[in-house]
Short mmCIF file of C-alpha atoms in Angstrom, two decimals:
data_model
loop_
_atom_site.label_atom_id
_atom_site.label_comp_id
_atom_site.label_asym_id
_atom_site.label_seq_id
_atom_site.Cartn_x
_atom_site.Cartn_y
_atom_site.Cartn_z
CA MET A 1 -19.13 -33.46 48.29
CA LYS A 2 -15.46 -32.74 48.47
CA ASP A 3 -12.60 -30.47 47.96
CA LEU A 4 -9.80 -31.76 45.31
CA THR A 5 -6.30 -31.69 45.94
CA ASP A 6 -3.60 -29.75 43.55
CA LYS A 7 -2.95 -33.33 41.74
CA GLU A 8 -6.52 -34.21 41.55
CA ILE A 9 -7.14 -30.82 40.05
CA GLU A 10 -4.11 -31.48 37.59
CA ARG A 11 -5.31 -34.74 36.70
CA LEU A 12 -9.21 -33.48 36.11
CA GLN A 13 -7.46 -30.68 33.78
CA ASP A 14 -5.56 -33.43 32.00
CA LEU A 15 -8.99 -35.25 31.47
CA ILE A 16 -10.66 -32.49 30.25
CA GLU A 17 -8.09 -31.69 27.68
CA THR A 18 -8.00 -35.60 26.58
CA GLY A 19 -11.72 -35.53 26.60
CA ASN A 20 -12.49 -38.08 28.99
CA GLU A 21 -16.53 -37.54 29.50
CA THR A 22 -16.79 -40.59 31.89
CA GLU A 23 -14.15 -39.53 34.26
CA VAL A 24 -15.02 -35.97 34.16
CA ARG A 25 -18.74 -36.44 34.71
CA LYS A 26 -17.94 -38.81 37.73
CA ILE A 27 -15.93 -36.13 39.17
CA PHE A 28 -18.34 -33.60 38.90
CA SER A 29 -20.94 -35.45 40.60
CA ASP A 30 -18.91 -35.21 43.48
CA LEU A 31 -17.95 -31.29 43.57
CA HIS A 32 -19.32 -28.53 44.70
CA PRO A 33 -20.56 -26.09 42.07
CA ALA A 34 -18.27 -23.28 43.63
CA ASP A 35 -15.04 -25.64 42.74
CA ILE A 36 -16.14 -26.48 39.46
CA ALA A 37 -16.43 -22.90 38.77
CA GLU A 38 -13.13 -22.42 40.24
CA LEU A 39 -11.62 -24.85 37.86
CA PHE A 40 -12.90 -23.04 35.10
CA GLN A 41 -10.55 -20.64 35.46
CA ASP A 42 -7.94 -22.15 34.05
CA LEU A 43 -9.51 -23.67 30.80
CA THR A 44 -10.20 -22.21 27.29
CA LEU A 45 -13.75 -21.33 26.65
CA LYS A 46 -14.00 -24.61 24.07
CA GLU A 47 -13.00 -26.71 27.05
CA ALA A 48 -15.11 -24.84 29.69
CA GLU A 49 -17.96 -25.37 27.03
CA TRP A 50 -17.37 -28.85 26.89
CA ALA A 51 -17.05 -29.57 30.61
CA PHE A 52 -20.04 -27.21 31.60
CA ASN A 53 -22.23 -29.66 29.09
CA LEU A 54 -21.04 -32.83 31.01
CA ILE A 55 -22.39 -31.42 34.18
CA GLU A 56 -25.47 -33.80 34.42
CA ASP A 57 -27.49 -32.32 37.49
CA LYS A 58 -29.57 -29.28 36.16
CA GLU A 59 -29.58 -26.94 39.45
CA LYS A 60 -25.79 -27.85 39.77
CA LYS A 61 -24.94 -26.34 36.62
CA ALA A 62 -27.32 -23.29 37.32
CA ASP A 63 -25.17 -22.84 40.41
CA VAL A 64 -21.91 -23.38 38.70
CA LEU A 65 -23.00 -20.34 36.58
CA VAL A 66 -23.66 -18.16 39.67
CA GLU A 67 -20.31 -19.20 40.74
CA LEU A 68 -18.33 -18.52 38.02
CA ASP A 69 -16.39 -15.03 37.69
CA GLU A 70 -18.16 -12.59 35.44
CA GLU A 71 -15.85 -12.86 32.50
CA ASP A 72 -16.19 -16.31 32.33
CA ARG A 73 -20.01 -16.59 32.95
CA LYS A 74 -20.41 -13.88 30.10
CA LYS A 75 -18.17 -16.22 27.72
CA LEU A 76 -20.27 -19.17 28.48
CA LEU A 77 -23.41 -16.96 28.02
CA GLU A 78 -22.80 -15.96 24.96
CA GLY A 79 -22.24 -19.31 23.52
CA MET A 80 -26.12 -20.21 24.79
CA ASP A 81 -29.42 -19.27 23.19
CA PRO A 82 -32.18 -17.08 25.57
CA GLU A 83 -34.11 -20.41 25.75
CA GLN A 84 -31.12 -22.05 27.55
CA ILE A 85 -30.44 -19.30 29.92
CA GLY A 86 -34.01 -18.87 30.66
CA HIS A 87 -34.08 -22.50 31.64
CA PHE A 88 -31.39 -21.90 33.91
CA ILE A 89 -32.70 -18.85 35.63
CA ASP A 90 -35.78 -20.73 36.24
CA LEU A 91 -33.70 -22.87 38.43
CA LEU A 92 -32.08 -19.93 40.51
CA ASP A 93 -32.82 -17.96 43.60
CA THR A 94 -34.54 -14.43 42.53
CA ASP A 95 -31.49 -12.49 43.64
CA ASP A 96 -28.84 -14.60 41.73
CA ALA A 97 -31.13 -14.75 38.84
CA VAL A 98 -31.24 -10.97 38.67
CA ASP A 99 -27.44 -10.64 38.83
CA LEU A 100 -27.10 -12.97 36.23
CA ILE A 101 -29.58 -10.96 33.78
CA GLN A 102 -27.99 -7.51 34.73
CA GLU A 103 -24.90 -9.12 32.88
CA LEU A 104 -26.87 -9.21 29.72
CA ASP A 105 -27.62 -6.55 26.91
CA GLU A 106 -30.90 -4.82 27.08
CA GLU A 107 -32.33 -6.96 24.15
CA ASP A 108 -31.29 -10.16 25.45
CA ARG A 109 -32.71 -9.56 28.77
CA GLU A 110 -35.93 -9.09 27.31
CA GLU A 111 -35.82 -12.64 25.19
CA VAL A 112 -34.51 -14.31 28.18
CA ILE A 113 -37.24 -13.14 30.65
CA GLN A 114 -39.79 -14.10 27.95
CA ASN A 115 -38.20 -17.76 28.39
CA ILE A 116 -38.45 -18.06 31.83
CA GLY A 117 -40.90 -20.64 32.43
CA ASP A 118 -42.49 -20.12 35.76
CA VAL A 119 -44.34 -16.55 35.30
CA GLU A 120 -44.20 -16.19 38.96
CA GLN A 121 -40.38 -16.00 38.74
CA ALA A 122 -40.58 -14.04 35.87
CA GLY A 123 -42.54 -11.25 37.48
CA ASP A 124 -40.51 -11.39 40.53
CA ILE A 125 -37.33 -10.87 38.14
CA VAL A 126 -39.04 -7.76 36.77
CA ASP A 127 -39.37 -6.44 39.66
CA LEU A 128 -36.18 -6.61 41.13
CA LEU A 129 -34.68 -5.16 37.91
CA GLN A 130 -36.29 -1.87 38.85
CA TYR A 131 -34.21 -1.36 41.70
CA ASP A 132 -30.61 -0.14 41.63
CA GLU A 133 -27.94 -3.09 42.17
CA ASP A 134 -26.47 -0.93 44.65
CA THR A 135 -29.12 -1.08 47.35
CA ALA A 136 -30.59 -3.21 49.30
CA GLY A 137 -33.58 -3.84 46.64
CA GLY A 138 -30.88 -4.64 43.94
CA LEU A 139 -29.65 -7.03 46.71
CA MET A 140 -32.71 -9.00 48.03
CA GLY A 141 -34.25 -12.22 46.79
CA MET A 142 -37.75 -13.20 46.94
CA GLU A 143 -37.42 -16.60 48.73
CA PHE A 144 -38.51 -16.38 52.41
CA ILE A 145 -41.48 -17.63 54.46
CA GLN A 146 -44.19 -14.95 55.66
CA VAL A 147 -47.43 -15.99 57.55
CA ASN A 148 -50.13 -13.63 58.86
CA GLU A 149 -49.98 -12.41 62.59
CA ASN A 150 -53.81 -13.88 63.08
CA LEU A 151 -52.94 -17.56 62.14
CA SER A 152 -52.93 -20.08 65.17
CA MET A 153 -50.02 -22.02 65.45
CA PRO A 154 -50.93 -25.36 63.66
CA ASP A 155 -52.03 -23.17 60.71
CA CYS A 156 -49.01 -21.43 60.63
CA ILE A 157 -46.93 -24.32 60.51
CA LYS A 158 -49.21 -25.76 57.89
CA GLU A 159 -48.65 -22.61 55.81
CA MET A 160 -44.68 -22.93 56.69
CA ARG A 161 -45.23 -26.21 54.89
CA HIS A 162 -46.41 -25.03 51.84
CA GLN A 163 -44.11 -22.08 51.58
CA ALA A 164 -41.07 -24.18 52.27
CA GLU A 165 -41.98 -26.53 49.42
CA LYS A 166 -40.40 -24.30 47.01
CA LEU A 167 -37.42 -23.32 49.11
CA ASP A 168 -33.60 -24.32 49.23
CA ASP A 169 -33.06 -22.48 52.87
CA ILE A 170 -35.15 -21.12 55.62
CA TYR A 171 -33.37 -18.48 57.63
CA TYR A 172 -36.60 -17.00 59.59
CA VAL A 173 -40.44 -16.97 59.56
CA TYR A 174 -41.33 -13.36 59.15
CA VAL A 175 -44.85 -12.20 60.59
CA VAL A 176 -47.20 -9.70 58.74
CA ASP A 177 -50.54 -7.92 59.13
CA ASP A 178 -53.32 -8.33 56.43
CA GLU A 179 -51.79 -5.49 54.15
CA GLY A 180 -48.46 -7.22 54.24
CA ARG A 181 -46.38 -4.92 56.41
CA LEU A 182 -44.03 -6.55 58.73
CA LYS A 183 -44.65 -7.06 62.24
CA GLY A 184 -42.35 -9.38 63.51
CA VAL A 185 -40.40 -12.39 63.34
CA LEU A 186 -41.15 -16.17 64.61
CA PRO A 187 -38.69 -17.99 66.52
CA LEU A 188 -38.15 -21.72 65.87
CA LYS A 189 -38.37 -22.26 69.68
CA LYS A 190 -41.54 -20.45 70.19
CA MET A 191 -43.28 -23.25 67.34
CA ILE A 192 -41.99 -25.77 69.90
CA THR A 193 -42.84 -24.41 73.25
CA HIS A 194 -46.33 -22.91 71.92
CA PRO A 195 -47.90 -25.32 70.09
CA HIS A 196 -51.15 -24.66 70.69
CA ILE A 197 -50.90 -20.77 70.64
CA SER A 198 -54.37 -18.92 69.86
CA LYS A 199 -52.45 -16.38 67.40
CA ILE A 200 -48.91 -16.21 66.46
CA LYS A 201 -48.86 -12.54 66.83
CA HIS A 202 -48.71 -12.95 70.67
CA VAL A 203 -45.65 -15.00 70.72
CA MET A 204 -43.77 -13.37 67.73
CA GLU A 205 -40.57 -11.01 68.28
CA SER A 206 -42.07 -7.61 67.46
CA ASP A 207 -40.03 -4.74 65.84
CA PRO A 208 -37.59 -7.01 64.02
CA VAL A 209 -34.35 -5.55 62.33
CA SER A 210 -35.13 -4.37 58.77
CA VAL A 211 -34.00 -2.40 56.15
CA LYS A 212 -35.74 -0.08 53.36
CA VAL A 213 -35.46 -1.13 49.56
CA ASP A 214 -33.57 2.06 48.93
CA MET A 215 -30.76 1.45 51.49
CA PRO A 216 -26.96 1.67 50.08
CA ILE A 217 -25.35 -1.79 50.23
CA GLU A 218 -22.71 -0.20 52.42
CA ASP A 219 -25.30 0.54 55.39
CA VAL A 220 -26.62 -2.87 54.83
CA ALA A 221 -23.41 -4.51 55.60
CA ILE A 222 -23.08 -2.46 58.49
CA ASP A 223 -26.34 -3.63 60.05
CA PHE A 224 -25.66 -7.12 59.15
CA GLU A 225 -22.66 -6.80 61.47
CA LYS A 226 -24.01 -4.68 64.15
CA TYR A 227 -26.84 -7.01 64.80
CA ASP A 228 -25.11 -10.60 63.93
CA LEU A 229 -27.47 -11.59 61.64
CA VAL A 230 -27.74 -14.38 58.94
CA ALA A 231 -30.70 -12.83 57.09
CA MET A 232 -32.51 -9.71 57.30
CA PRO A 233 -35.96 -8.52 55.64
CA VAL A 234 -36.52 -5.54 53.11
CA VAL A 235 -39.51 -3.52 53.51
CA ASP A 236 -40.68 -0.92 51.10
CA SER A 237 -41.40 2.66 52.21
CA ILE A 238 -44.79 2.15 53.99
CA GLY A 239 -43.30 -1.18 55.94
CA ARG A 240 -44.57 -3.99 53.40
CA LEU A 241 -42.05 -6.97 53.49
CA VAL A 242 -41.12 -7.21 49.80
CA GLY A 243 -37.69 -9.27 50.10
CA GLN A 244 -34.63 -10.77 52.24
CA ILE A 245 -31.42 -10.41 52.15
CA THR A 246 -29.15 -13.20 53.30
CA VAL A 247 -25.42 -12.94 54.72
CA ASP A 248 -23.48 -14.44 51.43
CA ASP A 249 -24.88 -12.19 49.41
CA VAL A 250 -23.77 -9.53 51.65
CA MET A 251 -20.21 -11.19 52.15
CA ASP A 252 -19.97 -11.14 48.25
CA GLN A 253 -20.82 -7.38 47.68
CA ILE A 254 -18.37 -6.60 50.61
CA ARG A 255 -15.78 -8.41 48.92
CA GLU A 256 -16.17 -6.43 45.52
CA GLN A 257 -16.52 -3.40 47.17
CA ASN A 258 -13.19 -3.67 48.84
CA GLU A 259 -11.50 -4.89 45.61
CA ARG A 260 -12.98 -1.77 44.09
CA ASP A 261 -11.57 0.48 46.96
CA PHE A 262 -8.36 -1.22 46.76
CA GLN A 263 -7.87 -0.54 43.02
CA LEU A 264 -9.13 3.28 43.41
CA ALA A 265 -6.47 3.63 46.08
CA SER A 266 -3.78 2.01 44.18
CA GLY A 267 -4.77 4.37 41.07
CA ILE A 268 -6.72 2.18 39.13
CA SER A 269 -9.65 3.89 37.52
CA SER A 270 -11.99 0.94 37.11
CA ASP A 271 -12.71 -2.74 38.34
CA VAL A 272 -9.88 -4.70 36.24
CA ASP A 273 -8.60 -8.48 36.97
CA ALA A 274 -5.05 -10.12 35.70
CA ASP A 275 -6.62 -11.89 33.48
CA ASP A 276 -8.11 -8.75 31.39
CA SER A 277 -7.15 -7.82 28.43
CA VAL A 278 -3.79 -5.58 27.77
CA LEU A 279 -6.04 -2.83 26.25
CA GLU A 280 -8.55 -2.48 29.22
CA GLN A 281 -5.85 -2.38 32.08
CA VAL A 282 -3.96 0.33 29.98
CA LYS A 283 -7.42 1.85 30.07
CA SER A 284 -8.10 1.61 33.42
CA ARG A 285 -4.13 2.26 34.44
CA LEU A 286 -3.41 5.20 32.36
CA PRO A 287 -5.25 8.22 33.67
CA TRP A 288 -3.80 8.17 37.12
CA LEU A 289 -0.12 7.70 35.64
CA LEU A 290 -0.42 10.60 33.31
CA ILE A 291 -1.85 12.60 36.44
CA GLY A 292 1.45 11.28 38.41
CA VAL A 293 3.30 12.56 35.05
CA ALA A 294 1.76 16.02 35.43
CA GLY A 295 2.47 16.13 38.84
CA GLY A 296 6.32 15.25 38.14
CA ILE A 297 6.61 17.94 35.92
CA LEU A 298 4.88 20.65 38.21
CA THR A 299 7.58 19.26 40.73
CA SER A 300 10.52 19.98 38.28
CA ILE A 301 9.26 23.29 37.40
CA ILE A 302 8.90 23.90 41.19
CA LEU A 303 12.65 23.22 41.41
CA THR A 304 13.70 25.32 38.46
CA GLY A 305 12.14 28.26 40.04
CA PHE A 306 13.98 27.92 43.13
CA GLU A 307 17.24 26.92 41.32
CA ALA A 308 19.33 29.75 42.95
CA GLN A 309 18.69 28.60 46.45
CA LEU A 310 19.58 25.41 45.53
CA ALA A 311 22.94 26.62 43.95
CA ALA A 312 23.62 28.62 47.10
CA LEU A 313 22.71 25.72 49.54
CA THR A 314 23.02 22.46 47.49
CA ALA A 315 22.57 20.22 50.95
CA LEU A 316 18.77 21.52 50.41
CA ALA A 317 18.46 18.91 47.50
CA PHE A 318 19.38 16.30 49.78
CA PHE A 319 16.23 16.45 51.97
CA ILE A 320 13.41 16.85 48.93
CA PRO A 321 12.73 13.15 49.12
CA LEU A 322 12.30 13.41 53.08
CA ILE A 323 9.87 16.09 52.59
CA GLY A 324 7.86 14.31 49.89
CA GLY A 325 8.08 11.02 51.18
CA THR A 326 6.78 12.45 54.92
CA GLY A 327 4.01 14.06 53.49
CA GLY A 328 2.85 11.38 51.20
CA ASN A 329 2.83 8.80 53.96
CA VAL A 330 1.00 11.13 56.42
CA GLY A 331 -1.58 11.98 53.78
CA VAL A 332 -2.19 8.45 53.18
CA GLN A 333 -2.39 7.51 56.81
CA ALA A 334 -4.78 10.11 57.58
CA SER A 335 -7.13 9.57 54.56
CA ALA A 336 -6.89 5.61 55.11
CA ILE A 337 -8.35 6.02 58.66
CA VAL A 338 -11.15 8.32 57.59
CA VAL A 339 -11.99 5.85 54.43
CA GLN A 340 -11.97 2.93 57.08
CA SER A 341 -14.06 4.70 59.58
CA LEU A 342 -16.49 5.97 56.99
CA ALA A 343 -17.23 2.25 55.46
CA ASN A 344 -17.40 0.37 58.89
CA GLY A 345 -20.09 3.32 59.79
CA ARG A 346 -17.96 4.58 63.13
CA LEU A 347 -17.80 7.84 61.59
CA ASP A 348 -20.36 9.77 59.62
CA LEU A 349 -20.54 13.44 58.13
CA SER A 350 -22.08 14.79 61.26
CA HIS A 351 -18.53 14.36 63.15
CA PHE A 352 -17.27 16.61 60.04
CA TRP A 353 -15.58 19.56 61.81
CA SER A 354 -15.02 17.25 65.45
CA GLN A 355 -12.48 14.73 63.14
CA ILE A 356 -10.89 18.00 61.43
CA TRP A 357 -10.22 19.43 65.06
CA LYS A 358 -9.17 15.69 65.98
CA SER A 359 -6.88 15.76 63.23
CA ILE A 360 -5.30 18.87 63.84
CA ARG A 361 -4.23 17.95 67.36
CA ILE A 362 -2.88 14.43 66.12
CA ALA A 363 -0.89 16.83 63.19
CA LEU A 364 0.52 18.90 66.15
CA LEU A 365 2.06 16.01 68.14
CA ASN A 366 3.56 14.48 64.90
CA ALA A 367 4.90 17.24 63.39
CA ILE A 368 6.48 18.31 66.82
CA VAL A 369 7.96 14.85 67.05
CA ILE A 370 9.27 14.54 63.45
CA SER A 371 10.53 18.33 63.36
CA ILE A 372 12.41 18.30 66.58
CA LEU A 373 14.46 14.74 65.57
CA MET A 374 14.96 16.27 62.16
CA PHE A 375 16.42 19.42 63.47
CA ILE A 376 18.84 16.95 66.01
CA TYR A 377 19.82 15.10 63.13
CA VAL A 378 20.91 18.19 60.59
CA TYR A 379 22.37 19.92 63.99
CA PHE A 380 24.82 16.82 64.23
CA THR A 381 25.45 16.44 60.41
CA GLU A 382 25.75 19.98 59.43
CA PRO A 383 26.34 21.89 62.92
CA HIS A 384 26.76 25.22 61.27
CA ASP A 385 24.47 25.61 58.89
CA TYR A 386 21.32 27.10 60.30
CA VAL A 387 19.88 27.80 57.24
CA LEU A 388 19.27 24.12 56.60
CA MET A 389 18.55 23.28 60.38
CA PHE A 390 15.46 25.40 60.46
CA ALA A 391 14.25 25.17 56.97
CA VAL A 392 14.08 21.22 57.16
CA ALA A 393 12.68 21.27 60.78
CA CYS A 394 10.37 24.11 60.07
CA ALA A 395 9.40 22.46 56.60
CA LEU A 396 8.67 19.21 58.00
CA PHE A 397 6.56 20.63 60.68
CA CYS A 398 4.19 22.47 58.15
CA VAL A 399 3.93 19.33 55.82
CA VAL A 400 2.77 17.14 58.46
CA ILE A 401 0.12 19.43 59.54
CA PHE A 402 -0.67 20.26 56.11
CA ALA A 403 -0.75 16.57 54.93
CA THR A 404 -2.74 15.25 58.08
CA ILE A 405 -5.34 17.91 57.57
CA PHE A 406 -5.25 17.55 53.79
CA GLY A 407 -5.57 13.65 54.35
CA THR A 408 -8.52 13.78 56.70
CA LEU A 409 -10.57 16.97 54.87
CA VAL A 410 -10.32 15.34 51.22
CA PRO A 411 -12.28 12.09 52.02
CA LEU A 412 -14.81 13.43 54.22
CA THR A 413 -15.69 16.11 51.45
CA LEU A 414 -15.65 13.25 48.61
CA GLU A 415 -18.19 11.29 51.03
CA LYS A 416 -20.39 14.62 51.11
CA LEU A 417 -20.39 14.87 47.50
CA LYS A 418 -21.50 11.18 47.11
CA ILE A 419 -18.05 10.13 45.73
CA ASN A 420 -16.27 6.90 46.71
CA PRO A 421 -13.54 8.26 49.32
CA ALA A 422 -11.30 5.54 48.54
CA THR A 423 -9.98 7.63 45.57
CA ALA A 424 -8.46 10.12 48.37
CA THR A 425 -6.10 7.26 49.48
CA GLY A 426 -4.47 6.67 46.24
CA PRO A 427 -1.88 8.96 43.92
CA PHE A 428 -3.95 12.04 44.65
CA ILE A 429 -3.03 12.52 48.26
CA GLN A 430 0.85 11.75 47.21
CA ILE A 431 0.74 14.17 44.27
CA ILE A 432 -0.80 17.04 45.99
CA ASN A 433 1.26 16.45 49.16
CA ASP A 434 4.45 16.40 46.78
CA VAL A 435 3.99 19.41 45.12
CA ILE A 436 2.85 21.41 48.51
CA GLY A 437 5.47 19.71 50.34
CA LEU A 438 7.91 21.39 48.12
CA LEU A 439 6.67 24.96 47.86
CA ILE A 440 6.39 24.87 51.98
CA TYR A 441 10.13 23.45 51.74
CA PHE A 442 11.76 25.95 49.22
CA GLY A 443 9.28 28.60 50.98
CA MET A 444 11.01 28.23 54.41
CA ALA A 445 14.47 27.83 52.80
CA VAL A 446 14.00 31.02 51.51
CA LEU A 447 12.69 32.42 54.69
CA MET A 448 15.73 31.01 56.51
CA MET A 449 18.26 32.39 54.11
CA LYS A 450 16.76 35.97 54.62
CA ILE A 451 16.86 35.72 58.51
CA PHE A 452 20.48 34.13 58.52
CA GLN A 453 22.16 35.63 55.87
#
């Protein structure tokens, strides 16, 4: 299989548009399913359906379905009957099959499952559909090799050969007891160096890293990174081996999670893509924009309330953007660090108060430096205006401290409430800091006017 150059992609698109079946079939036979799926993004639905039917290898056809973007796949599936979809699912690994079925309506799911030819495959899929898709159980597949701990090495190899006939890839050989509980992993090296061992339990690696079926995907990803694994066994509440998660599935989930977090941080309330409809994009973006407008209205109300101070000292207005911008930047920095640390497992809720205390110390140092620099700047630009000088410096000092603590506290609190903390790095922080920053600024201005005038 090979990658296509830009010129070859353009030529293939031209062949599809002109309906050249022979050439398109020939090119598809040499392409990886992921490359074919990427090509489909630039085709109309009619062209995609026509091109999809030209893929001769049935397994490749099923793999192309898996590799397609969710929206493109959904459109193709809508044009198929349950029997066709069931036939494709027969050719997929159980984890990919479950992902595909979950995108169907409830009624279509039942029909598709009934049309799966392999009864064992259908049963595995039904079992997997019971798990939450954001847990290890919802991510795992049933394609793995397991052998009993009491087998001899020759019998073990014979059993492995039998199970391997149905598998595309073999990552590990899992060792279980008579009740199916996971006991260890059998490395390939041990098979070579101990060909006549009486029982494999004497050479297996005991207590392998595993995850429970209800473990959140984020924690599964952390374990994969921590232990440098390519696959990980999944066990139930009593330790029985029920599935396996592979690193490619984890990478897909991490990418999707990062996309969701980035959109939340940007003030987009649901998962959308550039090719989604205008209405879908508006629905996902408008709520935070309206909240931003409400924040702007509240800001204007605050400014109106301090109209007398602005009239008495017009120079106060020049530093309003500085106060708001500094507070927003500090808050987003603090929340981004906490969100990132929560995501990669370097921070958990047991360190709640220690993290707050650390943020206070960071805030104090930043606040001292920033406020001193601004005091010096105002001193040289407005040398006799002590009200402005102290109002700006003291306000910045307080705003930096507030924004840092607030930016740390919000994501930690959201994590405690089981709400995605990535929400805290977006417009929410900016709006609150703008409002509180203005109140602090004008409060300081009023106080300084009383002191110096």
